[in-house]
Every structure is written in C-alpha cells, then in structure tokens.
Short mmCIF file of C-alpha atoms and ligand atoms in Angstrom, two decimals:
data_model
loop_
_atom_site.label_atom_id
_atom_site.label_comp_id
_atom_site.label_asym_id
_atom_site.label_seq_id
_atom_site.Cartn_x
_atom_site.Cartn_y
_atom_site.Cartn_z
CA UNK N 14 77.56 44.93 91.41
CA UNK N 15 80.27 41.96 92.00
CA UNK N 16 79.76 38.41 93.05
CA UNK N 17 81.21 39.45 96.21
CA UNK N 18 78.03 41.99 97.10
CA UNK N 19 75.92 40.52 94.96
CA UNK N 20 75.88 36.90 96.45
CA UNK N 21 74.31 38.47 99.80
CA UNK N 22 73.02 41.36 99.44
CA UNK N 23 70.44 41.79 102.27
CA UNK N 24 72.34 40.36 104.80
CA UNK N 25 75.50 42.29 103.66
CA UNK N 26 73.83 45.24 103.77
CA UNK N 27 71.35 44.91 106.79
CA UNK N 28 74.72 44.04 109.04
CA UNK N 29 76.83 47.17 107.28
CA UNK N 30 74.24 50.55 107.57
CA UNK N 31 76.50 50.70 110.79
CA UNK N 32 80.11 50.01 111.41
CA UNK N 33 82.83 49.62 113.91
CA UNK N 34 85.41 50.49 111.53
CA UNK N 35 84.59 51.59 107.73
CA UNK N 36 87.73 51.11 105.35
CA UNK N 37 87.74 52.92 102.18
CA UNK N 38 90.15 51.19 99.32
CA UNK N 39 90.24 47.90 98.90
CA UNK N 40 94.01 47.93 97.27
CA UNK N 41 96.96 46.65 99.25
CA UNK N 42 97.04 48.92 102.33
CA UNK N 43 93.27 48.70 103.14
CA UNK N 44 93.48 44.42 102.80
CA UNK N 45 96.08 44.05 105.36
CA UNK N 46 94.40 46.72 107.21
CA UNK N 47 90.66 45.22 107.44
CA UNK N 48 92.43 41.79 107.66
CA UNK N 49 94.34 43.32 111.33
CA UNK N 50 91.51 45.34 112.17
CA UNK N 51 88.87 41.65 111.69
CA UNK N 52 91.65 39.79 113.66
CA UNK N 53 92.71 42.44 116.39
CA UNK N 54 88.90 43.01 117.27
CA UNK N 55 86.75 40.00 117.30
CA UNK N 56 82.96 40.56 116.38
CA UNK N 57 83.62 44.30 115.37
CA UNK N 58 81.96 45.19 112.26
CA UNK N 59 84.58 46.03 109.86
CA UNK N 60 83.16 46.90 106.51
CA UNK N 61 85.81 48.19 103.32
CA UNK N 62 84.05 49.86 100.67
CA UNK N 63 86.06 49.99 96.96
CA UNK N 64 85.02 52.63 94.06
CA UNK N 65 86.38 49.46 91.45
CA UNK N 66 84.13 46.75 89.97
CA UNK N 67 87.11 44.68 90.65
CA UNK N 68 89.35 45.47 94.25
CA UNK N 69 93.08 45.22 94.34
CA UNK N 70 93.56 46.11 90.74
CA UNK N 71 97.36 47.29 91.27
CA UNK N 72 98.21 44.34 92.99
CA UNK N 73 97.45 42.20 90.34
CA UNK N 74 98.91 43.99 87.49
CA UNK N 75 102.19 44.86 89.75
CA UNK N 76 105.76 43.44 88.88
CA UNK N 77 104.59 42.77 84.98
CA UNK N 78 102.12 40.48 86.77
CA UNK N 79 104.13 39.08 89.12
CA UNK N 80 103.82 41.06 92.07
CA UNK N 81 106.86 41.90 93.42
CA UNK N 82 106.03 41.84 97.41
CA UNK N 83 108.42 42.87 98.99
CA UNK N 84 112.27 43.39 98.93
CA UNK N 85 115.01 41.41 101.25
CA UNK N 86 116.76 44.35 102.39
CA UNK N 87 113.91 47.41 103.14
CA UNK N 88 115.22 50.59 105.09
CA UNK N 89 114.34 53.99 104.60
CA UNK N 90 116.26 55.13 102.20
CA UNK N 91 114.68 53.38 99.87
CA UNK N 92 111.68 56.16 100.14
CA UNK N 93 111.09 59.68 99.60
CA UNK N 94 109.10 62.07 100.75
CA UNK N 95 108.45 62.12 104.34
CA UNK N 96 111.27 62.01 107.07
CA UNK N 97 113.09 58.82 107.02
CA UNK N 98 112.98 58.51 110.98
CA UNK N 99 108.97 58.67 110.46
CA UNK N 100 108.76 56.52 107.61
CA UNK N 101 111.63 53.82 109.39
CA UNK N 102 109.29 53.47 112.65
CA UNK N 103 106.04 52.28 110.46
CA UNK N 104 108.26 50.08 108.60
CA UNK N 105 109.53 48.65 111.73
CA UNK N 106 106.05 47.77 112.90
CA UNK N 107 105.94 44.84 109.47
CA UNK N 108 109.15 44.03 108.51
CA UNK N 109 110.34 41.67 105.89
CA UNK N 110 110.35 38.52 108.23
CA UNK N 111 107.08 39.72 109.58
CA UNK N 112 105.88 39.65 105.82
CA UNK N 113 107.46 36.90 104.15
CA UNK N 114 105.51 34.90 107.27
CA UNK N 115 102.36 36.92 106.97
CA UNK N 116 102.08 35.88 103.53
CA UNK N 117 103.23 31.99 103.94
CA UNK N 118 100.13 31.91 106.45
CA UNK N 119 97.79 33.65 103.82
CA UNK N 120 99.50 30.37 101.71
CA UNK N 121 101.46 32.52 99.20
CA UNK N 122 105.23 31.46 99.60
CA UNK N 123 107.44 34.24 98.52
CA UNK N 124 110.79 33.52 96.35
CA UNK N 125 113.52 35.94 96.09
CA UNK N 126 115.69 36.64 92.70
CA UNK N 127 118.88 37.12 92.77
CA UNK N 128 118.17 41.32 92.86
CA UNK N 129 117.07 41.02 96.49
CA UNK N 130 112.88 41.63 95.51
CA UNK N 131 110.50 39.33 96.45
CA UNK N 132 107.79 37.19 94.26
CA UNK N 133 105.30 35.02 94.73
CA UNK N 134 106.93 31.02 94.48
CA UNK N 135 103.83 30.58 91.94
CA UNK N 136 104.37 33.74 89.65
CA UNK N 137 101.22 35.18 90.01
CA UNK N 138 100.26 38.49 91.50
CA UNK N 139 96.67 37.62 91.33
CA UNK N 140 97.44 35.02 93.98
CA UNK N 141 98.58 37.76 96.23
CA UNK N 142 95.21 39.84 95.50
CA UNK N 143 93.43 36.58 96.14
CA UNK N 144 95.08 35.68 99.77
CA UNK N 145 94.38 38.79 100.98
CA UNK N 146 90.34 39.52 99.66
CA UNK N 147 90.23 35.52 101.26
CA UNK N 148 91.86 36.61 104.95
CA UNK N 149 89.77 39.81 104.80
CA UNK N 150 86.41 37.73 104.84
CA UNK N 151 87.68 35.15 106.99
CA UNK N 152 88.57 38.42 109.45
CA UNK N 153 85.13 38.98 109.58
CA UNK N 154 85.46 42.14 107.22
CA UNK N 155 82.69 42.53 104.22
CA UNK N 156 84.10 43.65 100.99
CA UNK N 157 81.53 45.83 99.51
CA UNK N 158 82.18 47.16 95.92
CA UNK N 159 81.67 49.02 93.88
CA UNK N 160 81.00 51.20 96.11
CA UNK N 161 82.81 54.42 95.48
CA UNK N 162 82.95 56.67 98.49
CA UNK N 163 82.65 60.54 97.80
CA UNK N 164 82.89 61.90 101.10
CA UNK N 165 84.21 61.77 104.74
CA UNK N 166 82.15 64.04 107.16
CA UNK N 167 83.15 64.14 111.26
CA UNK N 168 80.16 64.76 113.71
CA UNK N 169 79.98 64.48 117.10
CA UNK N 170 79.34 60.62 117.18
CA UNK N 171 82.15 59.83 114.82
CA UNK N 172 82.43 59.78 110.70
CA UNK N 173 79.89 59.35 108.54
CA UNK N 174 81.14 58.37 104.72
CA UNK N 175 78.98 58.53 102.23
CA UNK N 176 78.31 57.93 97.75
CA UNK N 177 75.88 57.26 95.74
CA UNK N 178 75.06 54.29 96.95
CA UNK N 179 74.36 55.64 100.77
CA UNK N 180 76.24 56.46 103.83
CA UNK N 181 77.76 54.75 106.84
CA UNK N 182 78.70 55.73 110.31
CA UNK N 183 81.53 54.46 112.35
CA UNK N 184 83.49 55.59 115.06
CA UNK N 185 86.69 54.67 113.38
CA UNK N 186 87.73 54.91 109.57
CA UNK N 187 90.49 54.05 107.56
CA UNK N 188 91.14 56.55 104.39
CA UNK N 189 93.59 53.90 102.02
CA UNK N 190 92.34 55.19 98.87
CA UNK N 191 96.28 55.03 97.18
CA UNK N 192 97.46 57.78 94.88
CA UNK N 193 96.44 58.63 91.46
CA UNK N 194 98.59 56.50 89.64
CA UNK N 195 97.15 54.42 86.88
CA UNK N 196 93.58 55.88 87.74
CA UNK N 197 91.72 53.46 85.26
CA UNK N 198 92.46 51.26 88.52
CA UNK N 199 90.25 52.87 90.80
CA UNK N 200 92.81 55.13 92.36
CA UNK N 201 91.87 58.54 90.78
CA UNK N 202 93.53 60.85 93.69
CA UNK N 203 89.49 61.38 95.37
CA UNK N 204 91.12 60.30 98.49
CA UNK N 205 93.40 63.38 98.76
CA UNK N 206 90.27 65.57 98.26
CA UNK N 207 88.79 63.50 101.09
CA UNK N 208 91.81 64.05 103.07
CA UNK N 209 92.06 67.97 102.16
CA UNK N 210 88.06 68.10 103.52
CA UNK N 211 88.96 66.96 107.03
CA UNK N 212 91.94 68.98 107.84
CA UNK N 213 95.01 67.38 106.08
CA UNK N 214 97.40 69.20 103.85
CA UNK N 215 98.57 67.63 100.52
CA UNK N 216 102.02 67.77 99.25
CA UNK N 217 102.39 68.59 95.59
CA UNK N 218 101.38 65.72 93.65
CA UNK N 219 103.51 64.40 90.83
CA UNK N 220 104.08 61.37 89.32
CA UNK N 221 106.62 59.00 90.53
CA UNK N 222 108.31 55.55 89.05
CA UNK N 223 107.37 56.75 85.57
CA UNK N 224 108.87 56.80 82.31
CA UNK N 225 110.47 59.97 80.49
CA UNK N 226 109.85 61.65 76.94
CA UNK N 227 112.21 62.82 74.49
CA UNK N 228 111.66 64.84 71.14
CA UNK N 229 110.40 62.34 68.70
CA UNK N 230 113.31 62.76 66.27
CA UNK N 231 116.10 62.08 69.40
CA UNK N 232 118.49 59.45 68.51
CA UNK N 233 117.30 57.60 71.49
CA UNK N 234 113.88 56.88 70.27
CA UNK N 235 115.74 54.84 67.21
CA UNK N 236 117.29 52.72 69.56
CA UNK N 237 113.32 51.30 71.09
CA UNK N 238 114.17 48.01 72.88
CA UNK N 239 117.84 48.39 73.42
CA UNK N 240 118.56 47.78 77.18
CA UNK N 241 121.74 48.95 78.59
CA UNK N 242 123.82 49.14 81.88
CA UNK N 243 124.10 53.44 82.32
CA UNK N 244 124.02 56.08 85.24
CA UNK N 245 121.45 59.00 85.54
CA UNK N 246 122.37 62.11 87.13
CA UNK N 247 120.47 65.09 88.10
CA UNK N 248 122.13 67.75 88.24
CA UNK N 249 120.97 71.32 89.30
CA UNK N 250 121.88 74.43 86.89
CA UNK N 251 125.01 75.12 89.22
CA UNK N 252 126.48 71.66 88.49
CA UNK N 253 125.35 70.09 91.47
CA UNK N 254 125.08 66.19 91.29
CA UNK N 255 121.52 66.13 93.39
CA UNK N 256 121.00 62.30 92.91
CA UNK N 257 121.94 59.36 91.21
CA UNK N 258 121.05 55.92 90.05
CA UNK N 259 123.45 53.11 88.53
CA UNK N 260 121.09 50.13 86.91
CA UNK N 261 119.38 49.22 83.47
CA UNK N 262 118.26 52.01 81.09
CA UNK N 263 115.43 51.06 78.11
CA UNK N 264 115.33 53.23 75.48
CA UNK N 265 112.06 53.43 73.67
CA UNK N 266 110.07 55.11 70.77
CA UNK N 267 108.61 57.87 73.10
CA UNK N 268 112.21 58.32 75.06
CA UNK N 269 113.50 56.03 77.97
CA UNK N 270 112.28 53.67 80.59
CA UNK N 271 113.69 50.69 82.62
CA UNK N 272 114.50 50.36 86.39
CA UNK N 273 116.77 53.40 86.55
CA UNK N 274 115.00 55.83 84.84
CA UNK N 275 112.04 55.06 86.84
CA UNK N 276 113.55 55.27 90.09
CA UNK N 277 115.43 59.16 89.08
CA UNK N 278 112.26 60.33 87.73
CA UNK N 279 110.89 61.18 90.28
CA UNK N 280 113.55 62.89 91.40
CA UNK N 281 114.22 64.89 88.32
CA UNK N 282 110.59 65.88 88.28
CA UNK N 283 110.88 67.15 91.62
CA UNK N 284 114.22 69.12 91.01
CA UNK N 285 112.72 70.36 87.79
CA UNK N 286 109.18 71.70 90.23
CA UNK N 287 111.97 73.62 92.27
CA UNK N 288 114.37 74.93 89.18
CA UNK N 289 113.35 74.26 85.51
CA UNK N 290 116.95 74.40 84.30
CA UNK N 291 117.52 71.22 85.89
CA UNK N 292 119.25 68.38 83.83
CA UNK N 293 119.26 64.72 83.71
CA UNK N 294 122.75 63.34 82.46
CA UNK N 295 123.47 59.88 81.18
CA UNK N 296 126.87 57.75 81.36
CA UNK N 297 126.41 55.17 78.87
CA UNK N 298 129.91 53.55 80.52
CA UNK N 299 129.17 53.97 84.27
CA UNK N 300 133.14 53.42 85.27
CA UNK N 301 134.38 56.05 83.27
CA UNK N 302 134.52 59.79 83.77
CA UNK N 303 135.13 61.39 80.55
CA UNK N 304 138.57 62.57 81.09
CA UNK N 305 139.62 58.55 81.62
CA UNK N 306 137.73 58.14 78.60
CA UNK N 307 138.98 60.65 76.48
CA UNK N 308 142.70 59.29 77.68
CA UNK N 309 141.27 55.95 76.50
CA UNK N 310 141.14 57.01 73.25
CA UNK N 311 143.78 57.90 72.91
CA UNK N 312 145.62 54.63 73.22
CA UNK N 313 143.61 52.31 71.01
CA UNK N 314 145.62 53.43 68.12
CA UNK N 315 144.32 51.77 64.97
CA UNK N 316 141.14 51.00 66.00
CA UNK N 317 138.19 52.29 65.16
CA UNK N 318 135.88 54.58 67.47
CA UNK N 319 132.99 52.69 66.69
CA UNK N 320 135.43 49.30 67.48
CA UNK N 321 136.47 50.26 70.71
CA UNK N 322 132.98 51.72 72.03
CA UNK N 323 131.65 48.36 70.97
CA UNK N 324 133.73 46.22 73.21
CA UNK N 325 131.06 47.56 75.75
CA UNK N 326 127.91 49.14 74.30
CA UNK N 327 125.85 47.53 71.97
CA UNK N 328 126.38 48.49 68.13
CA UNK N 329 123.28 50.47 67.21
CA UNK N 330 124.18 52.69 70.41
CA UNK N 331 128.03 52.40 69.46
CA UNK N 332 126.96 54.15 66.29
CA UNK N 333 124.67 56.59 67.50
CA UNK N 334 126.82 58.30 69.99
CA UNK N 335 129.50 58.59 67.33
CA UNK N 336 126.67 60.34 65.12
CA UNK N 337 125.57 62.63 67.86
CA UNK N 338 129.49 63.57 68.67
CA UNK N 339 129.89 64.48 65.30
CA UNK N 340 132.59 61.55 64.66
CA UNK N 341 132.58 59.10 61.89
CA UNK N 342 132.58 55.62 63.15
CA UNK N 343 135.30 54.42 61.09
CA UNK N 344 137.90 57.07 62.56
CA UNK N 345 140.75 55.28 63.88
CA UNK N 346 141.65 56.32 67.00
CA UNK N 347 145.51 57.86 66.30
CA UNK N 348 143.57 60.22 63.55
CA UNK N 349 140.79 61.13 65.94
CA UNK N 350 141.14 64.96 66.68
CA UNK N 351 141.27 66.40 70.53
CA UNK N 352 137.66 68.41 69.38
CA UNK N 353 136.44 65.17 68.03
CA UNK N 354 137.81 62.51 71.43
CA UNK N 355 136.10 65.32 73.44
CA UNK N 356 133.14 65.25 71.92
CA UNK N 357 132.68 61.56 72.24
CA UNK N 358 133.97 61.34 75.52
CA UNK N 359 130.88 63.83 76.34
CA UNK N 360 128.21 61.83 74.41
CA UNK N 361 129.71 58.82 76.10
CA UNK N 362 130.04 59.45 79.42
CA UNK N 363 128.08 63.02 79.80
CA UNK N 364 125.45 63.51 77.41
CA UNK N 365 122.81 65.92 78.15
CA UNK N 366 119.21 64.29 77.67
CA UNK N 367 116.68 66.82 76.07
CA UNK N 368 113.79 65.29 78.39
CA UNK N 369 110.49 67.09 77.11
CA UNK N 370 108.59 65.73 79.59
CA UNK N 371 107.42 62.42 81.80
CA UNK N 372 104.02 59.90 80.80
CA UNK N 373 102.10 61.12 83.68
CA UNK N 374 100.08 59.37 86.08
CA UNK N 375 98.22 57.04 83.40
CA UNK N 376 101.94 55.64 83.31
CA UNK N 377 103.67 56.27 86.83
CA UNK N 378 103.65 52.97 89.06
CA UNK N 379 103.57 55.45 92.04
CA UNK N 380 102.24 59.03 93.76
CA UNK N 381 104.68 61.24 94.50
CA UNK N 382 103.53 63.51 97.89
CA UNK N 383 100.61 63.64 99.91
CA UNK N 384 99.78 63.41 103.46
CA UNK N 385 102.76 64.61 105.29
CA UNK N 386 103.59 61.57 108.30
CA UNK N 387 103.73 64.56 110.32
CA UNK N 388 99.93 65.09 110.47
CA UNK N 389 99.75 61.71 111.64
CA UNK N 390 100.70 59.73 114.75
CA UNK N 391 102.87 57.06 113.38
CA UNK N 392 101.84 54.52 115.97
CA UNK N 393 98.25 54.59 115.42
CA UNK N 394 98.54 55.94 111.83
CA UNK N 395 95.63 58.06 113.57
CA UNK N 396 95.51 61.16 111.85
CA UNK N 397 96.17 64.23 114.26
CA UNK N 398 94.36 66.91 112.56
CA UNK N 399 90.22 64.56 112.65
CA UNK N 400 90.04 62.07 115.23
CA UNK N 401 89.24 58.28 114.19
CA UNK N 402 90.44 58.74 110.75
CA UNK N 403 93.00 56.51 110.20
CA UNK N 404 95.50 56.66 106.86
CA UNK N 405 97.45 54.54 105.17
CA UNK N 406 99.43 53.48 101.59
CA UNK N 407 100.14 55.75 98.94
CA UNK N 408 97.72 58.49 100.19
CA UNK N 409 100.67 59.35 102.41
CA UNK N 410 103.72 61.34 101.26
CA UNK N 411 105.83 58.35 101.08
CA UNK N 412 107.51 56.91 97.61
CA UNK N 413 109.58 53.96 97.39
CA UNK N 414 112.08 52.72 94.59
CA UNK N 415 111.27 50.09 91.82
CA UNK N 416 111.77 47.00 94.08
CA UNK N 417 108.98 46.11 96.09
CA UNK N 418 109.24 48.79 98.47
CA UNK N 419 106.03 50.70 97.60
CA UNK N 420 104.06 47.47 98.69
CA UNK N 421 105.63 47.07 102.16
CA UNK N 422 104.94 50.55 102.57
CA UNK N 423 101.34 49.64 102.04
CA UNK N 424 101.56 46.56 103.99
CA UNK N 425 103.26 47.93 106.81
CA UNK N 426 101.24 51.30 107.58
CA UNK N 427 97.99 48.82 106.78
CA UNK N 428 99.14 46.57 109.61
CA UNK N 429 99.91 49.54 111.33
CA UNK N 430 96.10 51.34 110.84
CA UNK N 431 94.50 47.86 111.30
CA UNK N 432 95.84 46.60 114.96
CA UNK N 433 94.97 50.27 116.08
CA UNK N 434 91.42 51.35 114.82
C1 FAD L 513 101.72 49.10 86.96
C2 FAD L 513 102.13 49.11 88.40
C3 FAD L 513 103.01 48.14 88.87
C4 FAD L 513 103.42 48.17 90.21
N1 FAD L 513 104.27 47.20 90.65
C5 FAD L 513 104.68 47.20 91.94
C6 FAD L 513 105.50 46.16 92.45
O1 FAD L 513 105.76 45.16 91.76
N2 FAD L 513 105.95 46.27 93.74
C7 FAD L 513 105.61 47.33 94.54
O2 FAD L 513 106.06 47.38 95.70
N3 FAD L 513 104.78 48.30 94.10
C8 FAD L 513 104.30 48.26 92.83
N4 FAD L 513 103.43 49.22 92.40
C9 FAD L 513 102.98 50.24 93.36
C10 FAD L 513 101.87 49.63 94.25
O3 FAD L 513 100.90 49.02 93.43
C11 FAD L 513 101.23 50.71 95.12
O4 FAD L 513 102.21 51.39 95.83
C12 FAD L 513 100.22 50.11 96.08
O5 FAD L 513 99.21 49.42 95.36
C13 FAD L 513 99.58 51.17 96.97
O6 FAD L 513 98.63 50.54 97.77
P1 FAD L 513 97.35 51.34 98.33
O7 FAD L 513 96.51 50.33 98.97
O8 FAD L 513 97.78 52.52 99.07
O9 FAD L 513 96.62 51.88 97.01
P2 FAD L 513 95.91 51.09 95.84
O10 FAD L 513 96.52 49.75 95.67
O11 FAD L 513 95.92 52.01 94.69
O12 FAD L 513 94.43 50.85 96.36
C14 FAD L 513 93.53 51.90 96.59
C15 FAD L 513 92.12 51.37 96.46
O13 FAD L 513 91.23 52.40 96.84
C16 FAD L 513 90.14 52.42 95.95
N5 FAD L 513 89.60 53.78 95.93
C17 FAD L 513 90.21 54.91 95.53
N6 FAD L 513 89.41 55.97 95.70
C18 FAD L 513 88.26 55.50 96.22
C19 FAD L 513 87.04 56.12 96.61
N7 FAD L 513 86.83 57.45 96.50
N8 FAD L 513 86.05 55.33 97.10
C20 FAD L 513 86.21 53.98 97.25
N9 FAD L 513 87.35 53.36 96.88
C21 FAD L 513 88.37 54.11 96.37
C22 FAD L 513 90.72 51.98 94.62
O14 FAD L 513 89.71 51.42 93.78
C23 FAD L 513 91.75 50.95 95.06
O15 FAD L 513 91.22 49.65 95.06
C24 FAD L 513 102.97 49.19 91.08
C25 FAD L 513 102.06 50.15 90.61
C26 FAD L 513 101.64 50.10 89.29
C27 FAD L 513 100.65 51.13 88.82
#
C-alpha cells in the first residue's frame, strides 16, 4: 500500500465502505474528474480507486517527460474515432483557455513552443501529476490505491464495484480506466471488459500513436537516428490516397518512428484491419511529385545523383535511395538513363515501405476504439446503456494526434463526467 492509503488507513477506509461517487482510474481523466465532482458537490463522498502502486503513471512519463498538456489550436479533427460533432461538443465543455487557467490555478503555468503544444513553464510532467493528486484531496476526494477494481455490478440501489481488496456502493460511478496502452502503467484494457459487462459495445481495439516495423535487413533500419522532413501516405490497393501526414520521420533499427509516423499509424493499421493490401508510401522530398523530380534530373547535368539529392536529404539517406533505385551515386546526371531517373524519382518521392508490422500496445502512446460517444450522453458523459455509470478518457473511442490532444480529451470529458455525477 502507498503513503497516500497507508498514512490513514482507518479513517480512509471507515469514511469510503460507502460512496457518493466511486471513480475508478486515477490517470488524467479520473483527476480532473474527482477534482469537479469534490468541487461541484460539497461534502459528497467521492472516493477514486487506482489498480497502480503509483496513480497517474502516463502523465508523468508523457511528452519524453515533459507532459505536453495541451495544444493552442484543439478542434476535432485532430481525433479519430467517434463523430467529430460528438467529440467537438465535449471538447467545447474545457477548452484551451479553460485549461491553460485550470492549470495556472492548480499552480502549473503552461508555456507553448513554437509547434503550437503546450508544456509545463517548469519542464516537468510530474508537476502536472502532482497538481492534480493535490486538488483531488483538497476536493475532498480520497485517493485509494492500489486498489485494482475487477468489477462493476448495477442493482437496484445503484453500482457496487468491487477487487480483491472489497467492494463499494455508490449511486454514481465514473469508469476512466484509459486504454491499454503501455499496460506496465496500470492501464491493461480491464476497463473495456468492465464496460462490455454493463451493456457497452467496444470498437476494435488497436494500437494508436505507435511506431512501425520493417524487415531487419531494410535499408531503413541502417539509417537508426537519422531524422528527416518526409510525407506518409496510405494508400488503398486501388490507388486511393486515404490519408496523409507532412512532419518529421525517425528511422530506427526496428523500422521508423517520429511525429509523423506516429500520427499515420494508426491510420494505416486501421486501413490495413479493413484491406491487407494496403500501403504506406514515403516522399523523402515532400514538394516534389516524381514526375517534377524525374524532370529535375534531368537538368543538373554534370552533377552527380548522389550531389544533387544531397542539397536536401542527408548523405547516408542520399546514398541509400540511390542503392535501393539501383543507381550508382556517382552517375552524373546527363549519363543517367530514363530506367535509372525513374527509378530514383520512385525511391525518392514514392517508395513503397515493406511495413511488417507496428510495436503494439507496450509501445503505442494511445488506444485506438472503444466506447462508441454514441452510447453515451455527451453532456453528462452518462452512459445510456447502465444508469450512473459515467465514462471518460481513453476508454472512449476517441484518438487524438501527437500534440497534446489525447490529454485534453481526457481533461475535457473528465470535467465533463465530474460537474455531472
Ligand atoms: C509514453 C506516452 C506518452 C504520452 N504523451 C502524451 C502527451 O505528451 N500528450 C498527450 O496529450 N497525450 C500523451 N499520451 C497519451 C495520454 O497519456 C493518454 O491519452 C491519457 O493518459 C489518457 O488518460 P486516461 O485518464 O483516460 O487514462 P490513463 O492515464 O491511462 O489512466 C487510467 C488509470 O486507470 C487505472 N486503472 C486501469 N484499470 C484499472 C482497474 N481495473 N482498476 C483500478 N484502476 C485501473 C490505471 O492504473 C491508470 O492510473 C502519452 C501516452 C504514453 C503512453
């Protein structure tokens, strides 16, 4: 048991047997929702339960420790999964200002970089966690943990939720259990079964905001820690471009990673669910279609391939694409045949990526699918299908880019589920 149960144990448990409001997850949706729930209701008895020896987890390794908070400019389209108008009215409940103050009153000041996402002034992510475990108990809520919850039963008096360590009853409850990303958090995807036990349907389940695998012996995985500007399509086995992202592409020793592969995965995974013979394409020079470029080449006269490719890609890569086209580097560009500009102008601008495959959900920052918003009233969060259960964060099918949006998701529907149980 934690300092935080084990300080006052009788007390903590004497006052918690029974509930106003239970919360299970202590991660970033189930703070900000016992901290509205303490606030909205004076003298209820809201109690949050967490499976981890150590609550918030995610929030303090987030943003490479950072935490990035938030992002200036949030809309829906910055999410997948459910509708946009659904997701765009919860968001609209917490926006950004709404936030950005929220946070300044918890005494975490947020910066923002230059890309638009929001940090904490300080740096540190495990400020964040901090503020919000400190507003939760000054709400009146107890943080029990670990206390991992193993099921959700409805009776005629309300829910009763229960684990090894004993059950609680409550009129209300608030299921923000997250996804099953990074499980060795505390989020190991129990809360869906939870969910599935009292009605809900699940959307498949993949991961999201995760890196992608190539065969070992792809050039790519040569390259580890070269970081370039490239786009990502995905594109369905009739040609169809069915999304795209424009950003910085990492290539490692396992395949690729960065901020634009992880925001198409999840995209390509879910095209892939629906046909297996779709691609993912990459333009190593995002301005160029390969006709311009294969007209390029054929005005740089005596240089070299390799010269002219690196006047914008970095050597190693410069090298490696002329390899994989079949060209030798040194060609100069009046002796390069129309077979041979082609074929660069394809591993330039249009090469094929053999992806064998994604890291999973040990390695995905996010849970694609889950509770569809449909199945719950957005204004409440209040799920339609059991009375008094309340949802909110990543349980929901909702998926946001790299950029902060995945936590004011989780802020927002928290507020959201707190003010209203
Ligand atoms: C490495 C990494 C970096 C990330 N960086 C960012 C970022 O910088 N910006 C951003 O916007 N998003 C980021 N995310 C995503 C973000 O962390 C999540 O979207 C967010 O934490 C979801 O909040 P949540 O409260 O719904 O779930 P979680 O934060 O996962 O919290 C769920 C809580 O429920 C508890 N729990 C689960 N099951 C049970 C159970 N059966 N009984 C009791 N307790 C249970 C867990 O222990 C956990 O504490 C990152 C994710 C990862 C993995």
């Amino acid at each position: 048991m934690t300092a935080t149960a084990a300080k006052r144990p009788r007390s903590t448990e004497a006052q918690c047997r029974e509930a106003d409001v239970v919360i299970v997850g202590a991660g970033a949706a189930g703070l900000v929702a016992a901290i509205w729930a303490g606030r909205s209701a004076r003298g209820s008895r809201v109690v949050v339960l967490d499976g981890a020896r150590k609550p918030g987890a995610k929030i303090v390794i987030a943003g490479g420790g950072r935490c990035n908070v938030t992002h200036d400019h949030v809309d829906a389209s910055a999410y997948a999964g459910s509708s946009p108008r659904a997701i765009a009215k919860v968001l609209r409940r917490f926006d950004v200002p709404k936030t950005i103050a929220f946070f300044e009153e918890l005494g975490v000041d947020l910066e923002r970089e230059a890309t638009g996402k929001l940090f904490p002034a300080t740096g540190r992510a495990a400020a964040v966690r901090d503020a919000l475990l400190r507003a939760a108990r000054e709400a009146n809520a107890a943080i029990l943990h670990p206390r991992r919850v193993e099921t959700v039963t409805a009776g005629p008096g309300g829910l009763a939720v229960a684990g090894p360590w004993g059950s609680l009853h409550a009129p209300r409850v608030v299921l923000a259990t997250g996804g099953r990303s990074v499980p060795k958090s505390g989020s190991d995807g129990h809360g869906y079964e939870i969910a599935r036990s009292l009605g809900h349907t699940i959307t498949p389940l993949f991961p999201a905001l995760v890196p992608l695998t190539l065969r070992k012996d792809h050039f790519i995985t040569r390259l580890a820690g070269l970081s370039v500007e490239a786009t990502l399509d995905v594109m369905s086995a009739t040609g169809k471009r069915l999304s795209s992202f424009t950003g910085s592409v990492l290539c490692t020793h396992f395949g690729l990673s960065g901020p634009s592969v992880l925001d198409i995965s999840r995209f390509y995974i879910e095209a892939l669910i629906d046909d297996p013979r779709t691609s993912l394409v990459i333009n190593w020079f995002p301005e160029r279609t390969p006709g311009a470029f294969e007209h390029e080449l054929l005005a740089i006269g005596n240089t070299s391939v390799s010269g002219h490719l690196r006047r914008f890609l970095p050597g190693r890569l410069a090298g490696a694409l002329c390899a994989a086209a079949n060209v030798h580097p040194k060609t100069p560009g009046h002796q390069l045949c129309r077979d041979g500009r082609r074929a660069l102008a394809r591993a330039v601008t249009r090469l094929t990526l053999p992806i064998t495959g994604n890291r999973g959900f040990d390695h995905a920052e996010v849970t694609a699918g889950g509770i569809p918003l449909k199945e719950i009233c957005l204004d409440t969060m209040e799920s339609r299908v059991c009375p008094g259960l309340h949802l909110c964060g990543e349980i929901c099918d909702v998926d946001g880019r790299i950029g902060g949006f995945n936590f004011q998701w989780a802020w927002a529907s928290g507020y959201v589920a707190g003010v209203s149980v």
